[in-house]
PDB file of C-alpha atoms in Angstrom:
ATOM      1  CA  GLY A  17      13.562 -57.102  49.051  1.00 67.00           C
ATOM      2  CA  ASN A  18      14.263 -59.450  46.185  1.00 64.00           C
ATOM      3  CA  VAL A  19      16.762 -59.323  43.343  1.00 58.00           C
ATOM      4  CA  SER A  20      16.949 -60.915  39.926  1.00 57.00           C
ATOM      5  CA  SER A  21      19.641 -60.476  37.282  1.00 53.00           C
ATOM      6  CA  VAL A  22      18.456 -61.851  33.964  1.00 52.00           C
ATOM      7  CA  GLY A  23      20.182 -62.014  30.601  1.00 52.00           C
ATOM      8  CA  GLY A  24      18.605 -62.378  27.216  1.00 48.00           C
ATOM      9  CA  GLU A  25      17.095 -59.072  26.201  1.00 44.00           C
ATOM     10  CA  GLY A  26      17.920 -58.399  22.561  1.00 45.00           C
ATOM     11  CA  ALA A  27      16.602 -55.309  20.839  1.00 42.00           C
ATOM     12  CA  GLN A  28      14.068 -57.060  18.553  1.00 43.00           C
ATOM     13  CA  HIS A  29      12.175 -58.879  21.275  1.00 61.00           C
ATOM     14  CA  ALA A  30      12.642 -56.465  24.174  1.00 70.00           C
ATOM     15  CA  GLY A  31       8.934 -55.949  24.850  1.00 76.00           C
ATOM     16  CA  ASP A  32       8.143 -59.656  24.821  1.00 83.00           C
ATOM     17  CA  ALA A  33      11.171 -60.431  26.982  1.00 85.00           C
ATOM     18  CA  ARG A  34      10.117 -57.870  29.578  1.00 87.00           C
ATOM     19  CA  GLU A  35       6.581 -59.228  29.719  1.00 89.00           C
ATOM     20  CA  ARG A  36       7.872 -62.778  30.175  1.00 91.00           C
ATOM     21  CA  LEU A  37      10.181 -61.533  32.922  1.00 91.00           C
ATOM     22  CA  ARG A  38       7.354 -59.671  34.661  1.00 91.00           C
ATOM     23  CA  ARG A  39       5.174 -62.789  34.658  1.00 93.00           C
ATOM     24  CA  ARG A  40       8.033 -65.029  35.751  1.00 93.00           C
ATOM     25  CA  LEU A  41       8.710 -62.822  38.766  1.00 93.00           C
ATOM     26  CA  GLY A  42       5.003 -62.427  39.577  1.00 93.00           C
ATOM     27  CA  LEU A  43       5.122 -58.624  39.533  1.00 94.00           C
ATOM     28  CA  GLU A  44       2.420 -56.095  38.721  1.00 92.00           C
ATOM     29  CA  GLN A  45       4.803 -53.947  36.695  1.00 93.00           C
ATOM     30  CA  LEU A  46       8.449 -53.460  35.740  1.00 94.00           C
ATOM     31  CA  VAL A  47       9.411 -49.813  36.196  1.00 94.00           C
ATOM     32  CA  ARG A  48      12.416 -48.314  34.439  1.00 93.00           C
ATOM     33  CA  GLY A  49      13.794 -44.982  33.330  1.00 94.00           C
ATOM     34  CA  TYR A  50      15.526 -43.577  30.266  1.00 94.00           C
ATOM     35  CA  GLN A  51      19.147 -44.157  31.270  1.00 96.00           C
ATOM     36  CA  GLU A  52      21.605 -41.305  30.644  1.00 95.00           C
ATOM     37  CA  HIS A  53      24.713 -42.317  32.633  1.00 96.00           C
ATOM     38  CA  GLY A  54      23.845 -39.699  35.211  1.00 96.00           C
ATOM     39  CA  ALA A  55      23.023 -39.608  38.915  1.00 97.00           C
ATOM     40  CA  VAL A  56      19.226 -39.225  38.934  1.00 98.00           C
ATOM     41  CA  VAL A  57      17.272 -41.835  40.919  1.00 98.00           C
ATOM     42  CA  GLU A  58      13.492 -41.656  40.561  1.00 97.00           C
ATOM     43  CA  ARG A  59      11.397 -42.073  43.703  1.00 97.00           C
ATOM     44  CA  VAL A  60       8.455 -44.251  42.617  1.00 96.00           C
ATOM     45  CA  ARG A  61       5.611 -43.368  45.002  1.00 95.00           C
ATOM     46  CA  ALA A  62       2.765 -44.581  42.760  1.00 93.00           C
ATOM     47  CA  ALA A  63       2.507 -47.167  39.998  1.00 90.00           C
ATOM     48  CA  PRO A  64       3.026 -45.540  36.588  1.00 88.00           C
ATOM     49  CA  ARG A  65       0.791 -46.188  33.593  1.00 81.00           C
ATOM     50  CA  PRO A  66       1.765 -49.702  32.424  1.00 71.00           C
ATOM     51  CA  GLU A  67       1.486 -48.825  28.732  1.00 66.00           C
ATOM     52  CA  ARG A  68       3.449 -45.557  28.842  1.00 69.00           C
ATOM     53  CA  ALA A  69       5.560 -45.031  25.737  1.00 64.00           C
ATOM     54  CA  SER A  70       9.354 -45.054  25.771  1.00 67.00           C
ATOM     55  CA  GLU A  71       9.473 -41.303  25.179  1.00 68.00           C
ATOM     56  CA  GLU A  72       7.487 -40.800  28.399  1.00 77.00           C
ATOM     57  CA  LEU A  73      10.029 -42.581  30.593  1.00 87.00           C
ATOM     58  CA  PRO A  74      11.632 -40.379  33.254  1.00 92.00           C
ATOM     59  CA  ARG A  75      15.278 -39.590  32.605  1.00 94.00           C
ATOM     60  CA  ALA A  76      16.858 -41.545  35.427  1.00 97.00           C
ATOM     61  CA  ASP A  77      19.564 -44.131  36.032  1.00 97.00           C
ATOM     62  CA  GLY A  78      17.757 -45.713  38.931  1.00 97.00           C
ATOM     63  CA  GLN A  79      14.402 -46.226  40.590  1.00 97.00           C
ATOM     64  CA  ALA A  80      13.523 -46.654  44.257  1.00 98.00           C
ATOM     65  CA  THR A  81      10.215 -47.585  45.858  1.00 97.00           C
ATOM     66  CA  ALA A  82       8.496 -48.669  49.039  1.00 97.00           C
ATOM     67  CA  LEU A  83       5.575 -50.184  47.092  1.00 97.00           C
ATOM     68  CA  PRO A  84       5.306 -53.993  46.920  1.00 96.00           C
ATOM     69  CA  GLY A  85       4.676 -55.661  43.581  1.00 94.00           C
ATOM     70  CA  LEU A  86       6.599 -53.158  41.453  1.00 96.00           C
ATOM     71  CA  GLY A  87       9.902 -54.285  39.953  1.00 96.00           C
ATOM     72  CA  MET A  88      12.541 -51.571  39.775  1.00 97.00           C
ATOM     73  CA  MET A  89      14.462 -52.389  36.583  1.00 96.00           C
ATOM     74  CA  VAL A  90      17.634 -51.246  34.858  1.00 97.00           C
ATOM     75  CA  LEU A  91      19.328 -52.489  31.696  1.00 95.00           C
ATOM     76  CA  ALA A  92      23.087 -52.995  31.408  1.00 96.00           C
ATOM     77  CA  ALA A  93      25.734 -54.439  29.107  1.00 95.00           C
ATOM     78  CA  ASP A  94      29.055 -53.743  30.934  1.00 97.00           C
ATOM     79  CA  CYS A  95      27.788 -51.076  33.340  1.00 97.00           C
ATOM     80  CA  LEU A  96      26.958 -52.153  36.893  1.00 98.00           C
ATOM     81  CA  PRO A  97      23.394 -53.146  37.819  1.00 98.00           C
ATOM     82  CA  VAL A  98      23.262 -52.507  41.573  1.00 98.00           C
ATOM     83  CA  ALA A  99      20.377 -53.531  43.819  1.00 98.00           C
ATOM     84  CA  ILE A 100      20.128 -51.718  47.165  1.00 98.00           C
ATOM     85  CA  GLY A 101      17.608 -52.685  49.805  1.00 97.00           C
ATOM     86  CA  CYS A 102      16.508 -52.307  53.402  1.00 96.00           C
ATOM     87  CA  ASP A 103      13.432 -53.188  55.439  1.00 94.00           C
ATOM     88  CA  GLY A 104      10.636 -51.471  53.537  1.00 95.00           C
ATOM     89  CA  ALA A 105      12.297 -50.159  50.362  1.00 97.00           C
ATOM     90  CA  VAL A 106      14.415 -51.211  47.395  1.00 98.00           C
ATOM     91  CA  ALA A 107      16.334 -49.443  44.641  1.00 98.00           C
ATOM     92  CA  MET A 108      17.837 -50.633  41.369  1.00 98.00           C
ATOM     93  CA  ILE A 109      20.673 -48.562  39.951  1.00 98.00           C
ATOM     94  CA  HIS A 110      22.457 -48.441  36.581  1.00 98.00           C
ATOM     95  CA  ALA A 111      26.034 -47.332  37.211  1.00 98.00           C
ATOM     96  CA  GLY A 112      28.546 -46.820  34.438  1.00 95.00           C
ATOM     97  CA  TRP A 113      31.786 -44.999  35.130  1.00 97.00           C
ATOM     98  CA  ARG A 114      30.158 -41.611  34.588  1.00 97.00           C
ATOM     99  CA  GLY A 115      27.314 -42.441  36.950  1.00 97.00           C
ATOM    100  CA  LEU A 116      29.722 -43.783  39.566  1.00 98.00           C
ATOM    101  CA  ALA A 117      31.776 -40.601  39.369  1.00 97.00           C
ATOM    102  CA  ALA A 118      28.630 -38.450  39.558  1.00 98.00           C
ATOM    103  CA  GLY A 119      27.367 -40.204  42.708  1.00 98.00           C
ATOM    104  CA  VAL A 120      24.478 -42.341  41.431  1.00 98.00           C
ATOM    105  CA  LEU A 121      25.048 -45.022  44.085  1.00 98.00           C
ATOM    106  CA  GLU A 122      25.050 -42.468  46.886  1.00 98.00           C
ATOM    107  CA  GLU A 123      21.827 -41.027  45.429  1.00 98.00           C
ATOM    108  CA  GLY A 124      20.305 -44.511  45.466  1.00 98.00           C
ATOM    109  CA  VAL A 125      21.092 -44.878  49.171  1.00 97.00           C
ATOM    110  CA  ARG A 126      19.659 -41.401  49.792  1.00 97.00           C
ATOM    111  CA  ALA A 127      16.445 -42.397  47.996  1.00 97.00           C
ATOM    112  CA  LEU A 128      16.065 -45.479  50.214  1.00 96.00           C
ATOM    113  CA  ARG A 129      16.442 -43.382  53.343  1.00 95.00           C
ATOM    114  CA  GLU A 130      13.759 -40.991  52.097  1.00 96.00           C
ATOM    115  CA  LEU A 131      11.333 -43.854  51.488  1.00 96.00           C
ATOM    116  CA  SER A 132      12.058 -45.994  54.546  1.00 94.00           C
ATOM    117  CA  ARG A 133      13.912 -45.771  57.830  1.00 83.00           C
ATOM    118  CA  GLY A 134      14.801 -49.446  57.582  1.00 82.00           C
ATOM    119  CA  GLU A 135      18.295 -50.517  58.597  1.00 87.00           C
ATOM    120  CA  PRO A 136      20.611 -52.119  57.836  1.00 94.00           C
ATOM    121  CA  ILE A 137      21.008 -51.362  54.140  1.00 97.00           C
ATOM    122  CA  GLU A 138      22.496 -54.051  51.902  1.00 97.00           C
ATOM    123  CA  ALA A 139      23.535 -54.104  48.242  1.00 98.00           C
ATOM    124  CA  ILE A 140      24.332 -56.559  45.471  1.00 98.00           C
ATOM    125  CA  VAL A 141      26.499 -55.597  42.475  1.00 98.00           C
ATOM    126  CA  GLY A 142      25.559 -57.612  39.392  1.00 97.00           C
ATOM    127  CA  PRO A 143      27.674 -58.799  36.434  1.00 97.00           C
ATOM    128  CA  CYS A 144      29.701 -55.973  34.913  1.00 97.00           C
ATOM    129  CA  ALA A 145      32.911 -55.153  33.062  1.00 98.00           C
ATOM    130  CA  GLY A 146      35.668 -56.721  35.154  1.00 97.00           C
ATOM    131  CA  VAL A 147      39.109 -55.371  35.938  1.00 98.00           C
ATOM    132  CA  CYS A 148      40.439 -58.262  33.828  1.00 97.00           C
ATOM    133  CA  CYS A 149      39.102 -56.631  30.642  1.00 98.00           C
ATOM    134  CA  TYR A 150      38.014 -53.050  31.316  1.00 97.00           C
ATOM    135  CA  GLU A 151      40.790 -50.979  29.760  1.00 98.00           C
ATOM    136  CA  VAL A 152      40.105 -47.238  29.847  1.00 97.00           C
ATOM    137  CA  GLY A 153      41.797 -43.960  29.004  1.00 97.00           C
ATOM    138  CA  ALA A 154      43.251 -41.229  31.159  1.00 97.00           C
ATOM    139  CA  GLU A 155      39.935 -39.333  31.396  1.00 97.00           C
ATOM    140  CA  VAL A 156      38.278 -42.248  33.167  1.00 97.00           C
ATOM    141  CA  HIS A 157      41.190 -42.914  35.534  1.00 98.00           C
ATOM    142  CA  ASP A 158      41.318 -39.201  36.343  1.00 97.00           C
ATOM    143  CA  ALA A 159      37.609 -39.217  37.259  1.00 97.00           C
ATOM    144  CA  PHE A 160      38.482 -41.515  40.177  1.00 97.00           C
ATOM    145  CA  GLY A 161      41.810 -39.948  41.073  1.00 97.00           C
ATOM    146  CA  GLY A 162      43.719 -43.006  39.858  1.00 96.00           C
ATOM    147  CA  ALA A 163      42.046 -45.261  42.448  1.00 96.00           C
ATOM    148  CA  HIS A 164      41.477 -48.961  41.769  1.00 97.00           C
ATOM    149  CA  ARG A 165      43.690 -48.884  38.717  1.00 97.00           C
ATOM    150  CA  SER A 166      45.467 -51.998  37.418  1.00 97.00           C
ATOM    151  CA  GLY A 167      47.761 -50.926  34.603  1.00 97.00           C
ATOM    152  CA  GLU A 168      45.405 -49.362  32.072  1.00 97.00           C
ATOM    153  CA  ASN A 169      42.426 -51.257  33.491  1.00 98.00           C
ATOM    154  CA  LEU A 170      39.887 -50.038  36.024  1.00 98.00           C
ATOM    155  CA  ASP A 171      38.077 -52.013  38.738  1.00 98.00           C
ATOM    156  CA  LEU A 172      34.531 -50.645  38.630  1.00 97.00           C
ATOM    157  CA  ARG A 173      33.330 -53.273  41.100  1.00 97.00           C
ATOM    158  CA  ALA A 174      35.865 -52.188  43.739  1.00 97.00           C
ATOM    159  CA  ILE A 175      34.842 -48.553  43.270  1.00 98.00           C
ATOM    160  CA  ALA A 176      31.186 -49.510  43.763  1.00 98.00           C
ATOM    161  CA  HIS A 177      31.988 -51.467  46.942  1.00 98.00           C
ATOM    162  CA  GLU A 178      33.933 -48.531  48.353  1.00 97.00           C
ATOM    163  CA  ARG A 179      31.302 -45.931  47.536  1.00 98.00           C
ATOM    164  CA  LEU A 180      28.451 -48.001  48.903  1.00 98.00           C
ATOM    165  CA  ALA A 181      30.323 -48.666  52.143  1.00 97.00           C
ATOM    166  CA  ASN A 182      31.122 -44.966  52.507  1.00 97.00           C
ATOM    167  CA  ALA A 183      27.425 -44.170  51.998  1.00 97.00           C
ATOM    168  CA  GLY A 184      26.528 -46.381  54.953  1.00 96.00           C
ATOM    169  CA  VAL A 185      25.632 -49.656  53.265  1.00 97.00           C
ATOM    170  CA  GLY A 186      26.375 -52.331  55.843  1.00 95.00           C
ATOM    171  CA  ARG A 187      26.877 -55.307  53.536  1.00 96.00           C
ATOM    172  CA  VAL A 188      27.872 -55.362  49.853  1.00 97.00           C
ATOM    173  CA  ARG A 189      27.976 -58.553  47.821  1.00 97.00           C
ATOM    174  CA  HIS A 190      28.662 -59.053  44.131  1.00 95.00           C
ATOM    175  CA  VAL A 191      28.306 -61.491  41.268  1.00 95.00           C
ATOM    176  CA  ASN A 192      31.863 -62.381  40.299  1.00 94.00           C
ATOM    177  CA  ALA A 193      31.377 -62.311  36.526  1.00 96.00           C
ATOM    178  CA  CYS A 194      32.867 -60.093  33.791  1.00 98.00           C
ATOM    179  CA  THR A 195      30.424 -59.250  31.024  1.00 97.00           C
ATOM    180  CA  ILE A 196      33.249 -58.645  28.536  1.00 97.00           C
ATOM    181  CA  CYS A 197      34.952 -62.048  28.679  1.00 97.00           C
ATOM    182  CA  ASP A 198      32.055 -64.194  29.926  1.00 96.00           C
ATOM    183  CA  GLN A 199      30.033 -65.137  26.844  1.00 94.00           C
ATOM    184  CA  ARG A 200      26.884 -65.746  28.917  1.00 95.00           C
ATOM    185  CA  PHE A 201      26.355 -61.990  29.101  1.00 96.00           C
ATOM    186  CA  PHE A 202      25.785 -59.180  26.637  1.00 95.00           C
ATOM    187  CA  SER A 203      28.684 -56.730  26.373  1.00 96.00           C
ATOM    188  CA  HIS A 204      28.766 -53.405  24.567  1.00 95.00           C
ATOM    189  CA  ARG A 205      32.563 -53.453  24.740  1.00 95.00           C
ATOM    190  CA  ARG A 206      32.691 -56.899  23.070  1.00 94.00           C
ATOM    191  CA  GLU A 207      29.708 -56.704  20.690  1.00 93.00           C
ATOM    192  CA  GLY A 208      29.344 -53.009  19.918  1.00 90.00           C
ATOM    193  CA  ALA A 209      26.028 -51.338  19.105  1.00 87.00           C
ATOM    194  CA  ARG A 210      24.302 -54.648  18.333  1.00 87.00           C
ATOM    195  CA  ALA A 211      24.695 -55.869  21.920  1.00 90.00           C
ATOM    196  CA  GLY A 212      21.567 -56.749  23.862  1.00 91.00           C
ATOM    197  CA  ARG A 213      21.074 -55.896  27.516  1.00 92.00           C
ATOM    198  CA  GLN A 214      20.865 -57.713  30.843  1.00 93.00           C
ATOM    199  CA  ALA A 215      17.964 -56.713  33.070  1.00 94.00           C
ATOM    200  CA  GLY A 216      18.524 -56.187  36.777  1.00 96.00           C
ATOM    201  CA  VAL A 217      15.354 -56.126  38.890  1.00 97.00           C
ATOM    202  CA  ALA A 218      14.714 -55.473  42.584  1.00 97.00           C
ATOM    203  CA  TRP A 219      11.306 -55.591  44.284  1.00 97.00           C
ATOM    204  CA  LEU A 220       9.430 -55.884  47.550  1.00 95.00           C
ATOM    205  CA  SER A 221       7.242 -58.934  48.077  1.00 85.00           C
TER     206      SER A 221
END
């Protein structure tokens, strides 16, 4: 599998940016879902209609496929873009704290195993809100039983590593960058509703 984490998708030029990204990566299509901070991972067994409207997108926070030439894509601006791959299948997951708590990463690993028996499974966690800046309330800490807490801050990346390892992922790497304090990235926490989105893409050659 292959992975790309690309910044630069503002709301006004989203369609153009996605087409440039698709061409740059040499892919037939970029496939994404309507993200809801849940735990649904779509199994992409056939190429969808390229021109499908936004309202037709499946409600899912991840896509997995065994088809070459299709880019599984998620958008993020503090949440974790997580690429998971093995011999013969890839998945791209959008994991905010709600999705992490609901088991979206475990569902991504399950989707890979349905599509391919390839082992070992590996994962890459992209730029996300870092423990340096991600201050949260009691509700969020309670969702993880107080684990990976640093004062009032939460380490989403450490939670992702732990959950992926427990799901049987043999190797987990990450991009050591915080979207909140690193100005190279869009951040909903820093910029509010006007923030753009990073695109995370995983595909089979």
